[in-house]
GROMACS .gro file of C-alpha atoms in nm:
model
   86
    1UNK     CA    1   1.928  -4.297  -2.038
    2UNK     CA    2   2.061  -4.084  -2.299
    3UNK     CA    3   2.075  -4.226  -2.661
    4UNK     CA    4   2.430  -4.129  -2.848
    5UNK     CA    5   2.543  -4.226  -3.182
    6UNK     CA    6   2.894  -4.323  -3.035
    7UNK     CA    7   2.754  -4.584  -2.789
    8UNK     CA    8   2.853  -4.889  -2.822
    9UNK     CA    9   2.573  -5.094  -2.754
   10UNK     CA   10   2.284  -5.169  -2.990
   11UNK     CA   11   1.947  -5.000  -3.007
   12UNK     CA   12   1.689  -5.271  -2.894
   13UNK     CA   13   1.314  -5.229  -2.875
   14UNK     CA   14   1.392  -5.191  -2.535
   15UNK     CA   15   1.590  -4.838  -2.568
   16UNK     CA   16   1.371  -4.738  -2.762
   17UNK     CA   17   1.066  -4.763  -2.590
   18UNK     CA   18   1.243  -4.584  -2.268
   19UNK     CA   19   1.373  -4.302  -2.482
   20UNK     CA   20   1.010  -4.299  -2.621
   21UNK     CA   21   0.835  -4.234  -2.243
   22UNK     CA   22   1.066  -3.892  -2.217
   23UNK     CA   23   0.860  -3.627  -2.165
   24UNK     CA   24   0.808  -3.371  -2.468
   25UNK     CA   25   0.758  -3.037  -2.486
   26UNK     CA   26   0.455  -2.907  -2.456
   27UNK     CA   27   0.312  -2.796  -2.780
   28UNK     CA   28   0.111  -2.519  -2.634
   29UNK     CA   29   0.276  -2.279  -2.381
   30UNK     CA   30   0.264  -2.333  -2.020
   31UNK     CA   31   0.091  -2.065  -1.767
   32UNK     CA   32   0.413  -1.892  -1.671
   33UNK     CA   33   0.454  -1.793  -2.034
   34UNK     CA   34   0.144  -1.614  -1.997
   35UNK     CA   35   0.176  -1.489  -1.643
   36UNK     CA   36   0.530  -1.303  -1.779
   37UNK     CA   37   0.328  -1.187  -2.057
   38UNK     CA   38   0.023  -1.031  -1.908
   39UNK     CA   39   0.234  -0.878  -1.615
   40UNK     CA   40   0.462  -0.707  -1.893
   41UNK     CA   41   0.174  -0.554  -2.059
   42UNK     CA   42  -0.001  -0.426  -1.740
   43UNK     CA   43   0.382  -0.281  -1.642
   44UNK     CA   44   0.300  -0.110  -2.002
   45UNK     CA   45  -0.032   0.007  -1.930
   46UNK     CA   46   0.008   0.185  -1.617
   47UNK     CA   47   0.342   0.360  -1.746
   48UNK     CA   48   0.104   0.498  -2.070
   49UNK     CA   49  -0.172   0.603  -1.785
   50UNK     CA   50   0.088   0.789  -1.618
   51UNK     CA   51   0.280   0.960  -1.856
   52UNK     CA   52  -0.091   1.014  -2.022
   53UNK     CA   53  -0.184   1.202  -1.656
   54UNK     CA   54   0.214   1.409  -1.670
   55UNK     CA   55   0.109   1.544  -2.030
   56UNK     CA   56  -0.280   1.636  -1.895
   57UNK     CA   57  -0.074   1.848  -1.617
   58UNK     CA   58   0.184   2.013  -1.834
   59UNK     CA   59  -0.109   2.090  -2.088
   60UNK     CA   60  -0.306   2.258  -1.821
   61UNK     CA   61  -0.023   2.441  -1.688
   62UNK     CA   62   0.082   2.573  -1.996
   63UNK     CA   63  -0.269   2.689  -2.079
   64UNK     CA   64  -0.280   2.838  -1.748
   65UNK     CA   65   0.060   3.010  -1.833
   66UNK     CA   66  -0.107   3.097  -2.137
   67UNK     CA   67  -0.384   3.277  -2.017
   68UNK     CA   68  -0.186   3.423  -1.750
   69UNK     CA   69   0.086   3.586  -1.978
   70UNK     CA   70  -0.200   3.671  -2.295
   71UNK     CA   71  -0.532   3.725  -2.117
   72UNK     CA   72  -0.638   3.930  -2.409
   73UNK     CA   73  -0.560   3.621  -2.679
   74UNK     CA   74  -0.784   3.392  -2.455
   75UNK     CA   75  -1.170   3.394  -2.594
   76UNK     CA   76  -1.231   3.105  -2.553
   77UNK     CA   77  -1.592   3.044  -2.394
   78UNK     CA   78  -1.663   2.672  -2.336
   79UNK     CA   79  -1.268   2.628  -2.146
   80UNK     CA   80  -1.279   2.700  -1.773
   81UNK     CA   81  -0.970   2.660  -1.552
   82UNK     CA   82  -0.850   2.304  -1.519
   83UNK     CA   83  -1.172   2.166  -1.662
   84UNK     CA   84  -1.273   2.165  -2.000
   85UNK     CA   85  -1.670   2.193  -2.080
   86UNK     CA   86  -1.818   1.981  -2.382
   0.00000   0.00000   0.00000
């Protein structure tokens, strides 16, 4: 039973104890909230890793190219190919 201003019948204790049992809103919010939430961020997360994992490969192919087109500029002692030695 929905309570409107226009209706034409009077608000008794009854009314409004049944409008009173509705259920609210929940002041905290529910798990699907959450569940949309978390699987957003982990969408996020493994787009960083894998654009993190395309820019490792272009840098190593460009030091590659590097060393390739300028072995003479390349002195570099602790950098191997591919790998790079702490």
């Amino acid at each position: 039973m929905e309570l409107k201003p226009n209706d034409s019948e009077r608000f008794t204790s009854e009314t409004l104890i049944q409008s009173s049992k509705r259920p609210k809103k929940p002041s905290f919010p529910d798990a699907r909230y959450f569940q949309i939430h978390f699987e957003f961020m982990e969408t996020q997360l493994f787009e960083t890793q894998r654009k993190l994992e395309q820019m490792q490969q272009q840098i190593i192919d460009m030091h590659d190219s590097f060393v390739k087109n300028s072995p003479e500029l390349v002195s570099l002692p602790n950098v191997r190919r591919n790998k790079i030695v702490k």
